[in-house]
Amino acid sequence: MTVLSERPLAVHGIRTLELEITGKCQLSCSHCLSESGPQATHGEMTPTDWRNVITDAAALGIPRVQLIGGEPTVHPQWRDFTGHALGLGLDVEVYSNLFHVARSWWETFQRTGVTLATSYYSDDPDEHDRITGKRGSYLRTRVNIEEALRRRVPVRVGIVAVLPGQRVDEARTELEAMGVRRINTDRARAIGRAMLPGQSPALDEMCGGCTRGRAAVLPNGDLVGCVLSRDFPAGNVREHRLHELLVGRAWAELSASIPLRRSGGNPCNPDCNPSKDGSDCAPAEQEACDPAFE
C-alpha cells in the first residue's frame, strides 16, 4: 500500500474514520456491539496495515481518525498510531473506557489535536459495574475523567441506557457537576451482545449517519459504514486501497441501504441519529467496551 500522490476530491464527506484497532477490553459490557472482552484478540490487521490506512485517510482528506476497540489503549502500538496520525495533520480521538490510564499516557492525551471520549452508565457504582461486568470500573472511570478535566484534556461522554430504570438522568447530572460539557444519551442497539436470542443484525438498528460523514475499519480489515454496521462490510483494506473501497459499488449500495435520519428531527450533529429514534441525541453509537461516537 502506497501513499496517494494527489489529494482526491472529498470522499462522500467523510469527516471521521473509526479505527477499531483491537477487540480486547478489560470489561465485558452486557450490550457491547463488538462483543469485546479480555479473551478477544487484536485481529488480523498488523501495525503496518493500520499505519497505511491512517496515511491513506490523510491523503483522502479525511480530517480525523478515532481509535476505538475493544479498548484501544490495550493495543501496544496505540500511541504510535496516534503520533503517526498527528504527524500527518489529522486530529485523533481516543475512545477509551478509562478503566486504566498509565501515568505516561497523559502526555499523549495532552498533545494538541488529541481528544478523549468515554462511556458512563450511572451515578450508582453498583449499577455501572453491573453493566460493564467489572467491579470497580465506575470508580476508575470517574477518577480518570476528573484527571482529564484537571489536565484540560477535551472529554466527551456518552450514556447508554441498558437496564430498565437505569439512572441515566442522574449520571448526566453527576457528569455536569464534574465539569463535563459534552454529554449525549442513547439506547443500547440490537447489535452484538445486545441482540436477543434468535435476533439477527438489521439495518434499521444502524446509526443514521453511518457512511454519511463516517466510516470504520474493523480489526480484520473490513470497511464498514460505522462500527454499528459491522455485519455489513463493503470490502477489506487488506485487499484493496481505502480510496478504491470508498468509491466502489459495495460502499454506495451500503450507504443507500441505511435509513436516513428522520426528516425534521434534530440531527444533533455530529452525532449519528437513527431514523426511528426521532429527535433524540444519540451519543454513543459506541459504548465503553467498543467505542466511538463522533
PDB file of C-alpha atoms in Angstrom:
ATOM      1  CA  MET A   1       0.000   0.000   0.000  1.00  0.00           C
ATOM      2  CA  THR A   2       1.470   3.342  -1.013  1.00  0.00           C
ATOM      3  CA  VAL A   3       0.617   6.930  -0.244  1.00  0.00           C
ATOM      4  CA  LEU A   4      -1.703   8.594  -2.736  1.00  0.00           C
ATOM      5  CA  SER A   5       0.248  11.102  -4.788  1.00  0.00           C
ATOM      6  CA  GLU A   6      -2.620  13.539  -5.283  1.00  0.00           C
ATOM      7  CA  ARG A   7      -5.335  14.669  -2.918  1.00  0.00           C
ATOM      8  CA  PRO A   8      -8.641  13.397  -4.368  1.00  0.00           C
ATOM      9  CA  LEU A   9     -11.998  15.088  -4.233  1.00  0.00           C
ATOM     10  CA  ALA A  10     -13.962  14.784  -0.980  1.00  0.00           C
ATOM     11  CA  VAL A  11     -14.805  11.134  -0.368  1.00  0.00           C
ATOM     12  CA  HIS A  12     -18.528  11.209   0.392  1.00  0.00           C
ATOM     13  CA  GLY A  13     -17.977  13.906   3.016  1.00  0.00           C
ATOM     14  CA  ILE A  14     -16.298  11.533   5.474  1.00  0.00           C
ATOM     15  CA  ARG A  15     -15.102  13.510   8.473  1.00  0.00           C
ATOM     16  CA  THR A  16     -14.137  10.659  10.797  1.00  0.00           C
ATOM     17  CA  LEU A  17     -12.571   7.265  10.141  1.00  0.00           C
ATOM     18  CA  GLU A  18     -13.085   4.934  13.109  1.00  0.00           C
ATOM     19  CA  LEU A  19     -10.192   2.533  13.565  1.00  0.00           C
ATOM     20  CA  GLU A  20     -11.198  -0.437  15.689  1.00  0.00           C
ATOM     21  CA  ILE A  21      -7.642  -1.442  16.419  1.00  0.00           C
ATOM     22  CA  THR A  22      -8.446  -4.284  18.801  1.00  0.00           C
ATOM     23  CA  GLY A  23     -11.203  -6.478  20.136  1.00  0.00           C
ATOM     24  CA  LYS A  24      -9.528  -6.805  23.529  1.00  0.00           C
ATOM     25  CA  CYS A  25     -11.001  -4.992  26.522  1.00  0.00           C
ATOM     26  CA  GLN A  26     -10.723  -5.231  30.299  1.00  0.00           C
ATOM     27  CA  LEU A  27     -14.522  -5.009  30.525  1.00  0.00           C
ATOM     28  CA  SER A  28     -17.281  -7.311  29.282  1.00  0.00           C
ATOM     29  CA  CYS A  29     -20.208  -4.935  28.859  1.00  0.00           C
ATOM     30  CA  SER A  30     -23.565  -6.645  28.558  1.00  0.00           C
ATOM     31  CA  HIS A  31     -24.518  -4.626  25.469  1.00  0.00           C
ATOM     32  CA  CYS A  32     -21.133  -4.447  23.731  1.00  0.00           C
ATOM     33  CA  LEU A  33     -21.681  -4.326  19.977  1.00  0.00           C
ATOM     34  CA  SER A  34     -18.209  -5.691  19.190  1.00  0.00           C
ATOM     35  CA  GLU A  35     -18.561  -8.394  21.878  1.00  0.00           C
ATOM     36  CA  SER A  36     -15.121  -7.413  23.122  1.00  0.00           C
ATOM     37  CA  GLY A  37     -13.520  -8.673  26.314  1.00  0.00           C
ATOM     38  CA  PRO A  38     -10.301  -9.909  27.921  1.00  0.00           C
ATOM     39  CA  GLN A  39     -10.144 -13.041  25.734  1.00  0.00           C
ATOM     40  CA  ALA A  40     -10.503 -11.231  22.391  1.00  0.00           C
ATOM     41  CA  THR A  41      -7.561 -10.521  20.075  1.00  0.00           C
ATOM     42  CA  HIS A  42      -6.126  -7.575  18.167  1.00  0.00           C
ATOM     43  CA  GLY A  43      -7.383  -9.129  14.926  1.00  0.00           C
ATOM     44  CA  GLU A  44      -5.683  -9.661  11.578  1.00  0.00           C
ATOM     45  CA  MET A  45      -4.627  -6.054  10.938  1.00  0.00           C
ATOM     46  CA  THR A  46      -0.904  -5.559  11.540  1.00  0.00           C
ATOM     47  CA  PRO A  47       0.616  -2.310  12.849  1.00  0.00           C
ATOM     48  CA  THR A  48       1.844  -1.629   9.303  1.00  0.00           C
ATOM     49  CA  ASP A  49      -1.686  -2.147   7.973  1.00  0.00           C
ATOM     50  CA  TRP A  50      -3.050   0.410  10.443  1.00  0.00           C
ATOM     51  CA  ARG A  51      -0.346   2.956   9.675  1.00  0.00           C
ATOM     52  CA  ASN A  52      -1.060   2.566   5.954  1.00  0.00           C
ATOM     53  CA  VAL A  53      -4.769   3.146   6.490  1.00  0.00           C
ATOM     54  CA  ILE A  54      -4.018   6.273   8.525  1.00  0.00           C
ATOM     55  CA  THR A  55      -1.692   7.501   5.780  1.00  0.00           C
ATOM     56  CA  ASP A  56      -4.360   6.940   3.133  1.00  0.00           C
ATOM     57  CA  ALA A  57      -7.006   8.645   5.272  1.00  0.00           C
ATOM     58  CA  ALA A  58      -4.845  11.769   5.398  1.00  0.00           C
ATOM     59  CA  ALA A  59      -4.256  11.623   1.652  1.00  0.00           C
ATOM     60  CA  LEU A  60      -8.014  11.337   1.094  1.00  0.00           C
ATOM     61  CA  GLY A  61      -8.649  14.500   3.065  1.00  0.00           C
ATOM     62  CA  ILE A  62     -10.368  12.768   5.996  1.00  0.00           C
ATOM     63  CA  PRO A  63      -9.647  15.180   8.869  1.00  0.00           C
ATOM     64  CA  ARG A  64      -9.941  12.883  11.870  1.00  0.00           C
ATOM     65  CA  VAL A  65      -9.376   9.320  12.974  1.00  0.00           C
ATOM     66  CA  GLN A  66     -10.811   7.747  16.059  1.00  0.00           C
ATOM     67  CA  LEU A  67      -9.012   4.932  17.871  1.00  0.00           C
ATOM     68  CA  ILE A  68     -11.578   2.537  19.257  1.00  0.00           C
ATOM     69  CA  GLY A  69     -11.921  -1.099  20.200  1.00  0.00           C
ATOM     70  CA  GLY A  70     -12.392  -3.084  22.358  1.00  0.00           C
ATOM     71  CA  GLU A  71     -10.232  -0.838  24.443  1.00  0.00           C
ATOM     72  CA  PRO A  72      -7.747   0.885  22.123  1.00  0.00           C
ATOM     73  CA  THR A  73      -5.144   1.523  24.821  1.00  0.00           C
ATOM     74  CA  VAL A  74      -4.543  -2.213  25.274  1.00  0.00           C
ATOM     75  CA  HIS A  75      -3.058  -2.296  21.757  1.00  0.00           C
ATOM     76  CA  PRO A  76       0.717  -1.936  22.200  1.00  0.00           C
ATOM     77  CA  GLN A  77       1.000   0.479  19.241  1.00  0.00           C
ATOM     78  CA  TRP A  78      -1.883   2.836  20.016  1.00  0.00           C
ATOM     79  CA  ARG A  79       0.432   5.735  20.851  1.00  0.00           C
ATOM     80  CA  ASP A  80       2.445   5.089  17.700  1.00  0.00           C
ATOM     81  CA  PHE A  81      -0.782   5.255  15.646  1.00  0.00           C
ATOM     82  CA  THR A  82      -1.718   8.486  17.412  1.00  0.00           C
ATOM     83  CA  GLY A  83       1.647  10.059  16.695  1.00  0.00           C
ATOM     84  CA  HIS A  84       1.543   8.918  13.073  1.00  0.00           C
ATOM     85  CA  ALA A  85      -1.876  10.494  12.555  1.00  0.00           C
ATOM     86  CA  LEU A  86      -0.896  13.749  14.267  1.00  0.00           C
ATOM     87  CA  GLY A  87       2.229  13.923  12.125  1.00  0.00           C
ATOM     88  CA  LEU A  88       0.039  13.782   9.024  1.00  0.00           C
ATOM     89  CA  GLY A  89      -2.103  16.662  10.264  1.00  0.00           C
ATOM     90  CA  LEU A  90      -5.038  14.547  11.452  1.00  0.00           C
ATOM     91  CA  ASP A  91      -6.966  15.041  14.663  1.00  0.00           C
ATOM     92  CA  VAL A  92      -7.227  11.959  16.861  1.00  0.00           C
ATOM     93  CA  GLU A  93      -9.942  10.941  19.280  1.00  0.00           C
ATOM     94  CA  VAL A  94      -9.194   8.072  21.642  1.00  0.00           C
ATOM     95  CA  TYR A  95     -12.382   6.351  22.724  1.00  0.00           C
ATOM     96  CA  SER A  96     -11.376   4.659  25.968  1.00  0.00           C
ATOM     97  CA  ASN A  97     -13.257   3.088  28.840  1.00  0.00           C
ATOM     98  CA  LEU A  98     -10.743   4.931  31.073  1.00  0.00           C
ATOM     99  CA  PHE A  99     -10.570   1.887  33.306  1.00  0.00           C
ATOM    100  CA  HIS A 100      -6.778   2.027  33.278  1.00  0.00           C
ATOM    101  CA  VAL A 101      -4.644   5.034  32.364  1.00  0.00           C
ATOM    102  CA  ALA A 102      -0.883   4.725  32.802  1.00  0.00           C
ATOM    103  CA  ARG A 103       0.812   7.864  34.056  1.00  0.00           C
ATOM    104  CA  SER A 104       2.892   8.124  30.859  1.00  0.00           C
ATOM    105  CA  TRP A 105      -0.227   8.180  28.673  1.00  0.00           C
ATOM    106  CA  TRP A 106      -1.328  11.615  29.850  1.00  0.00           C
ATOM    107  CA  GLU A 107       1.440  13.188  27.796  1.00  0.00           C
ATOM    108  CA  THR A 108      -0.169  11.698  24.679  1.00  0.00           C
ATOM    109  CA  PHE A 109      -3.688  12.701  25.704  1.00  0.00           C
ATOM    110  CA  GLN A 110      -2.483  16.265  26.236  1.00  0.00           C
ATOM    111  CA  ARG A 111      -0.998  16.624  22.768  1.00  0.00           C
ATOM    112  CA  THR A 112      -2.598  19.227  20.520  1.00  0.00           C
ATOM    113  CA  GLY A 113      -5.145  17.552  18.277  1.00  0.00           C
ATOM    114  CA  VAL A 114      -5.980  14.719  20.695  1.00  0.00           C
ATOM    115  CA  THR A 115      -9.324  14.366  22.471  1.00  0.00           C
ATOM    116  CA  LEU A 116     -10.818  11.720  24.741  1.00  0.00           C
ATOM    117  CA  ALA A 117     -14.227  10.057  24.689  1.00  0.00           C
ATOM    118  CA  THR A 118     -15.700   7.516  27.080  1.00  0.00           C
ATOM    119  CA  SER A 119     -18.950   5.959  28.270  1.00  0.00           C
ATOM    120  CA  TYR A 120     -20.620   6.318  31.646  1.00  0.00           C
ATOM    121  CA  TYR A 121     -23.695   4.418  32.755  1.00  0.00           C
ATOM    122  CA  SER A 122     -24.888   5.531  36.170  1.00  0.00           C
ATOM    123  CA  ASP A 123     -24.106   7.565  39.271  1.00  0.00           C
ATOM    124  CA  ASP A 124     -24.650   4.316  41.184  1.00  0.00           C
ATOM    125  CA  PRO A 125     -21.340   2.394  41.268  1.00  0.00           C
ATOM    126  CA  ASP A 126     -23.063  -0.985  41.551  1.00  0.00           C
ATOM    127  CA  GLU A 127     -25.320  -0.303  38.570  1.00  0.00           C
ATOM    128  CA  HIS A 128     -22.426   0.977  36.452  1.00  0.00           C
ATOM    129  CA  ASP A 129     -20.278  -2.033  37.336  1.00  0.00           C
ATOM    130  CA  ARG A 130     -23.131  -4.450  36.650  1.00  0.00           C
ATOM    131  CA  ILE A 131     -23.329  -3.123  33.091  1.00  0.00           C
ATOM    132  CA  THR A 132     -19.567  -3.237  32.475  1.00  0.00           C
ATOM    133  CA  GLY A 133     -19.125  -6.612  34.133  1.00  0.00           C
ATOM    134  CA  LYS A 134     -16.111  -5.303  36.070  1.00  0.00           C
ATOM    135  CA  ARG A 135     -16.106  -4.442  39.745  1.00  0.00           C
ATOM    136  CA  GLY A 136     -14.514  -1.067  40.375  1.00  0.00           C
ATOM    137  CA  SER A 137     -14.979   0.235  36.815  1.00  0.00           C
ATOM    138  CA  TYR A 138     -17.215   3.104  37.954  1.00  0.00           C
ATOM    139  CA  LEU A 139     -14.606   4.487  40.334  1.00  0.00           C
ATOM    140  CA  ARG A 140     -11.708   4.117  37.922  1.00  0.00           C
ATOM    141  CA  THR A 141     -13.581   5.736  35.033  1.00  0.00           C
ATOM    142  CA  ARG A 142     -14.768   8.612  37.197  1.00  0.00           C
ATOM    143  CA  VAL A 143     -11.309   9.275  38.626  1.00  0.00           C
ATOM    144  CA  ASN A 144      -9.770   9.358  35.144  1.00  0.00           C
ATOM    145  CA  ILE A 145     -12.485  11.655  33.776  1.00  0.00           C
ATOM    146  CA  GLU A 146     -11.724  14.035  36.622  1.00  0.00           C
ATOM    147  CA  GLU A 147      -7.986  13.793  35.939  1.00  0.00           C
ATOM    148  CA  ALA A 148      -8.519  14.508  32.237  1.00  0.00           C
ATOM    149  CA  LEU A 149     -10.557  17.580  33.101  1.00  0.00           C
ATOM    150  CA  ARG A 150      -7.905  18.717  35.583  1.00  0.00           C
ATOM    151  CA  ARG A 151      -5.312  18.430  32.837  1.00  0.00           C
ATOM    152  CA  ARG A 152      -7.597  20.292  30.404  1.00  0.00           C
ATOM    153  CA  VAL A 153      -7.895  17.326  28.055  1.00  0.00           C
ATOM    154  CA  PRO A 154     -11.104  17.685  25.987  1.00  0.00           C
ATOM    155  CA  VAL A 155     -13.532  14.965  27.085  1.00  0.00           C
ATOM    156  CA  ARG A 156     -16.938  13.912  25.867  1.00  0.00           C
ATOM    157  CA  VAL A 157     -19.112  11.240  27.395  1.00  0.00           C
ATOM    158  CA  GLY A 158     -21.899   9.015  26.141  1.00  0.00           C
ATOM    159  CA  ILE A 159     -24.512   7.479  28.407  1.00  0.00           C
ATOM    160  CA  VAL A 160     -26.140   4.344  27.038  1.00  0.00           C
ATOM    161  CA  ALA A 161     -29.433   3.156  28.514  1.00  0.00           C
ATOM    162  CA  VAL A 162     -29.026  -0.580  29.027  1.00  0.00           C
ATOM    163  CA  LEU A 163     -31.082  -1.571  32.088  1.00  0.00           C
ATOM    164  CA  PRO A 164     -34.738  -0.858  32.925  1.00  0.00           C
ATOM    165  CA  GLY A 165     -34.888   2.141  35.248  1.00  0.00           C
ATOM    166  CA  GLN A 166     -31.184   2.893  34.781  1.00  0.00           C
ATOM    167  CA  ARG A 167     -30.071   6.145  36.410  1.00  0.00           C
ATOM    168  CA  VAL A 168     -29.317   7.905  33.141  1.00  0.00           C
ATOM    169  CA  ASP A 169     -30.509  11.366  34.187  1.00  0.00           C
ATOM    170  CA  GLU A 170     -28.622  11.126  37.448  1.00  0.00           C
ATOM    171  CA  ALA A 171     -25.463  10.111  35.575  1.00  0.00           C
ATOM    172  CA  ARG A 172     -25.775  13.189  33.381  1.00  0.00           C
ATOM    173  CA  THR A 173     -26.217  15.414  36.421  1.00  0.00           C
ATOM    174  CA  GLU A 174     -23.145  13.898  38.047  1.00  0.00           C
ATOM    175  CA  LEU A 175     -21.046  14.394  34.917  1.00  0.00           C
ATOM    176  CA  GLU A 176     -22.171  18.006  34.599  1.00  0.00           C
ATOM    177  CA  ALA A 177     -21.208  18.611  38.230  1.00  0.00           C
ATOM    178  CA  MET A 178     -17.758  17.199  37.432  1.00  0.00           C
ATOM    179  CA  GLY A 179     -17.374  19.725  34.621  1.00  0.00           C
ATOM    180  CA  VAL A 180     -18.127  17.581  31.567  1.00  0.00           C
ATOM    181  CA  ARG A 181     -19.843  19.696  28.936  1.00  0.00           C
ATOM    182  CA  ARG A 182     -20.257  17.287  26.034  1.00  0.00           C
ATOM    183  CA  ILE A 183     -22.709  14.588  27.085  1.00  0.00           C
ATOM    184  CA  ASN A 184     -25.088  12.535  24.952  1.00  0.00           C
ATOM    185  CA  THR A 185     -27.510   9.720  25.686  1.00  0.00           C
ATOM    186  CA  ASP A 186     -28.621   6.773  23.617  1.00  0.00           C
ATOM    187  CA  ARG A 187     -30.287   3.396  23.947  1.00  0.00           C
ATOM    188  CA  ALA A 188     -28.461   0.097  23.563  1.00  0.00           C
ATOM    189  CA  ARG A 189     -28.598  -1.074  19.939  1.00  0.00           C
ATOM    190  CA  ALA A 190     -29.609  -4.611  18.996  1.00  0.00           C
ATOM    191  CA  ILE A 191     -26.102  -5.466  17.834  1.00  0.00           C
ATOM    192  CA  GLY A 192     -23.518  -7.808  19.330  1.00  0.00           C
ATOM    193  CA  ARG A 193     -24.322  -8.831  22.898  1.00  0.00           C
ATOM    194  CA  ALA A 194     -27.406  -6.619  22.944  1.00  0.00           C
ATOM    195  CA  MET A 195     -29.179  -8.834  20.411  1.00  0.00           C
ATOM    196  CA  LEU A 196     -31.942 -11.074  21.732  1.00  0.00           C
ATOM    197  CA  PRO A 197     -31.758 -14.850  21.168  1.00  0.00           C
ATOM    198  CA  GLY A 198     -32.635 -15.586  17.567  1.00  0.00           C
ATOM    199  CA  GLN A 199     -32.271 -11.954  16.527  1.00  0.00           C
ATOM    200  CA  SER A 200     -30.148 -11.060  13.503  1.00  0.00           C
ATOM    201  CA  PRO A 201     -28.318  -7.822  12.673  1.00  0.00           C
ATOM    202  CA  ALA A 202     -30.656  -5.403  10.891  1.00  0.00           C
ATOM    203  CA  LEU A 203     -30.068  -2.170   9.033  1.00  0.00           C
ATOM    204  CA  ASP A 204     -32.839  -0.382  10.927  1.00  0.00           C
ATOM    205  CA  GLU A 205     -30.613  -0.604  14.011  1.00  0.00           C
ATOM    206  CA  MET A 206     -27.895   1.302  12.205  1.00  0.00           C
ATOM    207  CA  CYS A 207     -26.837   4.825  13.007  1.00  0.00           C
ATOM    208  CA  GLY A 208     -28.492   7.163  10.508  1.00  0.00           C
ATOM    209  CA  GLY A 209     -25.130   8.764   9.828  1.00  0.00           C
ATOM    210  CA  CYS A 210     -23.252   5.552   9.032  1.00  0.00           C
ATOM    211  CA  THR A 211     -21.426   6.043   5.690  1.00  0.00           C
ATOM    212  CA  ARG A 212     -22.596   9.680   5.863  1.00  0.00           C
ATOM    213  CA  GLY A 213     -19.740  11.547   7.476  1.00  0.00           C
ATOM    214  CA  ARG A 214     -18.048   8.459   8.889  1.00  0.00           C
ATOM    215  CA  ALA A 215     -16.576   5.099   8.032  1.00  0.00           C
ATOM    216  CA  ALA A 216     -14.872   2.423  10.096  1.00  0.00           C
ATOM    217  CA  VAL A 217     -12.200  -0.223   9.725  1.00  0.00           C
ATOM    218  CA  LEU A 218     -12.532  -3.313  11.906  1.00  0.00           C
ATOM    219  CA  PRO A 219      -9.726  -5.463  13.384  1.00  0.00           C
ATOM    220  CA  ASN A 220      -9.979  -7.892  10.447  1.00  0.00           C
ATOM    221  CA  GLY A 221      -9.646  -5.061   7.926  1.00  0.00           C
ATOM    222  CA  ASP A 222     -13.302  -4.863   6.912  1.00  0.00           C
ATOM    223  CA  LEU A 223     -14.507  -1.416   5.865  1.00  0.00           C
ATOM    224  CA  VAL A 224     -17.975  -0.630   7.242  1.00  0.00           C
ATOM    225  CA  GLY A 225     -20.205   2.432   7.488  1.00  0.00           C
ATOM    226  CA  CYS A 226     -19.517   2.760  11.218  1.00  0.00           C
ATOM    227  CA  VAL A 227     -18.864   0.210  13.922  1.00  0.00           C
ATOM    228  CA  LEU A 228     -22.612  -0.342  14.257  1.00  0.00           C
ATOM    229  CA  SER A 229     -22.809  -1.655  10.695  1.00  0.00           C
ATOM    230  CA  ARG A 230     -20.028  -4.169  11.309  1.00  0.00           C
ATOM    231  CA  ASP A 231     -22.096  -7.025   9.881  1.00  0.00           C
ATOM    232  CA  PHE A 232     -22.357  -5.289   6.500  1.00  0.00           C
ATOM    233  CA  PRO A 233     -18.808  -4.865   5.131  1.00  0.00           C
ATOM    234  CA  ALA A 234     -18.044  -3.082   1.871  1.00  0.00           C
ATOM    235  CA  GLY A 235     -14.659  -4.659   1.250  1.00  0.00           C
ATOM    236  CA  ASN A 236     -11.413  -5.098   3.136  1.00  0.00           C
ATOM    237  CA  VAL A 237      -8.476  -2.684   3.379  1.00  0.00           C
ATOM    238  CA  ARG A 238      -6.037  -5.593   3.457  1.00  0.00           C
ATOM    239  CA  GLU A 239      -7.132  -6.454  -0.073  1.00  0.00           C
ATOM    240  CA  HIS A 240      -7.942  -3.065  -1.631  1.00  0.00           C
ATOM    241  CA  ARG A 241      -6.916   0.542  -1.110  1.00  0.00           C
ATOM    242  CA  LEU A 242      -9.161   2.644   1.091  1.00  0.00           C
ATOM    243  CA  HIS A 243      -9.864   5.008  -1.793  1.00  0.00           C
ATOM    244  CA  GLU A 244     -10.897   2.126  -4.058  1.00  0.00           C
ATOM    245  CA  LEU A 245     -13.384   0.882  -1.492  1.00  0.00           C
ATOM    246  CA  LEU A 246     -14.908   4.293  -0.744  1.00  0.00           C
ATOM    247  CA  VAL A 247     -15.700   4.924  -4.413  1.00  0.00           C
ATOM    248  CA  GLY A 248     -16.775   1.344  -5.065  1.00  0.00           C
ATOM    249  CA  ARG A 249     -20.199  -0.137  -5.722  1.00  0.00           C
ATOM    250  CA  ALA A 250     -20.379  -2.042  -2.412  1.00  0.00           C
ATOM    251  CA  TRP A 251     -19.915   1.192  -0.433  1.00  0.00           C
ATOM    252  CA  ALA A 252     -22.545   3.012  -2.481  1.00  0.00           C
ATOM    253  CA  GLU A 253     -25.026   0.155  -2.014  1.00  0.00           C
ATOM    254  CA  LEU A 254     -24.383   0.047   1.731  1.00  0.00           C
ATOM    255  CA  SER A 255     -24.956   3.789   2.044  1.00  0.00           C
ATOM    256  CA  ALA A 256     -28.184   3.579   0.068  1.00  0.00           C
ATOM    257  CA  SER A 257     -29.482   0.758   2.265  1.00  0.00           C
ATOM    258  CA  ILE A 258     -29.049   2.549   5.618  1.00  0.00           C
ATOM    259  CA  PRO A 259     -32.172   4.532   6.668  1.00  0.00           C
ATOM    260  CA  LEU A 260     -31.756   8.281   6.621  1.00  0.00           C
ATOM    261  CA  ARG A 261     -32.183  10.377   9.726  1.00  0.00           C
ATOM    262  CA  ARG A 262     -35.781  11.243  10.382  1.00  0.00           C
ATOM    263  CA  SER A 263     -36.858  14.302   8.391  1.00  0.00           C
ATOM    264  CA  GLY A 264     -37.261  17.318  10.638  1.00  0.00           C
ATOM    265  CA  GLY A 265     -35.614  15.598  13.579  1.00  0.00           C
ATOM    266  CA  ASN A 266     -32.783  17.173  15.490  1.00  0.00           C
ATOM    267  CA  PRO A 267     -29.643  15.703  13.882  1.00  0.00           C
ATOM    268  CA  CYS A 268     -27.527  16.549  16.933  1.00  0.00           C
ATOM    269  CA  ASN A 269     -24.561  16.870  14.638  1.00  0.00           C
ATOM    270  CA  PRO A 270     -22.031  15.447  14.535  1.00  0.00           C
ATOM    271  CA  ASP A 271     -23.683  12.524  16.348  1.00  0.00           C
ATOM    272  CA  CYS A 272     -25.467   9.815  14.449  1.00  0.00           C
ATOM    273  CA  ASN A 273     -29.225   9.733  14.903  1.00  0.00           C
ATOM    274  CA  PRO A 274     -31.139   6.635  13.778  1.00  0.00           C
ATOM    275  CA  SER A 275     -34.235   7.367  11.725  1.00  0.00           C
ATOM    276  CA  LYS A 276     -36.613   5.559  14.013  1.00  0.00           C
ATOM    277  CA  ASP A 277     -35.377   7.304  17.144  1.00  0.00           C
ATOM    278  CA  GLY A 278     -36.958  10.657  16.369  1.00  0.00           C
ATOM    279  CA  SER A 279     -35.134  13.743  17.552  1.00  0.00           C
ATOM    280  CA  ASP A 280     -33.189  12.337  20.468  1.00  0.00           C
ATOM    281  CA  CYS A 281     -29.461  12.952  20.608  1.00  0.00           C
ATOM    282  CA  ALA A 282     -27.560   9.739  20.074  1.00  0.00           C
ATOM    283  CA  PRO A 283     -24.057   9.713  21.530  1.00  0.00           C
ATOM    284  CA  ALA A 284     -22.704   6.552  21.812  1.00  0.00           C
ATOM    285  CA  GLU A 285     -23.082   4.554  18.817  1.00  0.00           C
ATOM    286  CA  GLN A 286     -20.245   3.073  20.745  1.00  0.00           C
ATOM    287  CA  GLU A 287     -20.131   2.089  24.314  1.00  0.00           C
ATOM    288  CA  ALA A 288     -17.166   1.890  26.635  1.00  0.00           C
ATOM    289  CA  CYS A 289     -16.464  -1.676  25.588  1.00  0.00           C
ATOM    290  CA  ASP A 290     -16.200  -0.831  21.974  1.00  0.00           C
ATOM    291  CA  PRO A 291     -16.296   2.850  21.460  1.00  0.00           C
ATOM    292  CA  ALA A 292     -16.811   5.776  19.267  1.00  0.00           C
ATOM    293  CA  PHE A 293     -19.407   8.271  18.838  1.00  0.00           C
ATOM    294  CA  GLU A 294     -18.420  11.311  16.925  1.00  0.00           C
TER     295      GLU A 294
END
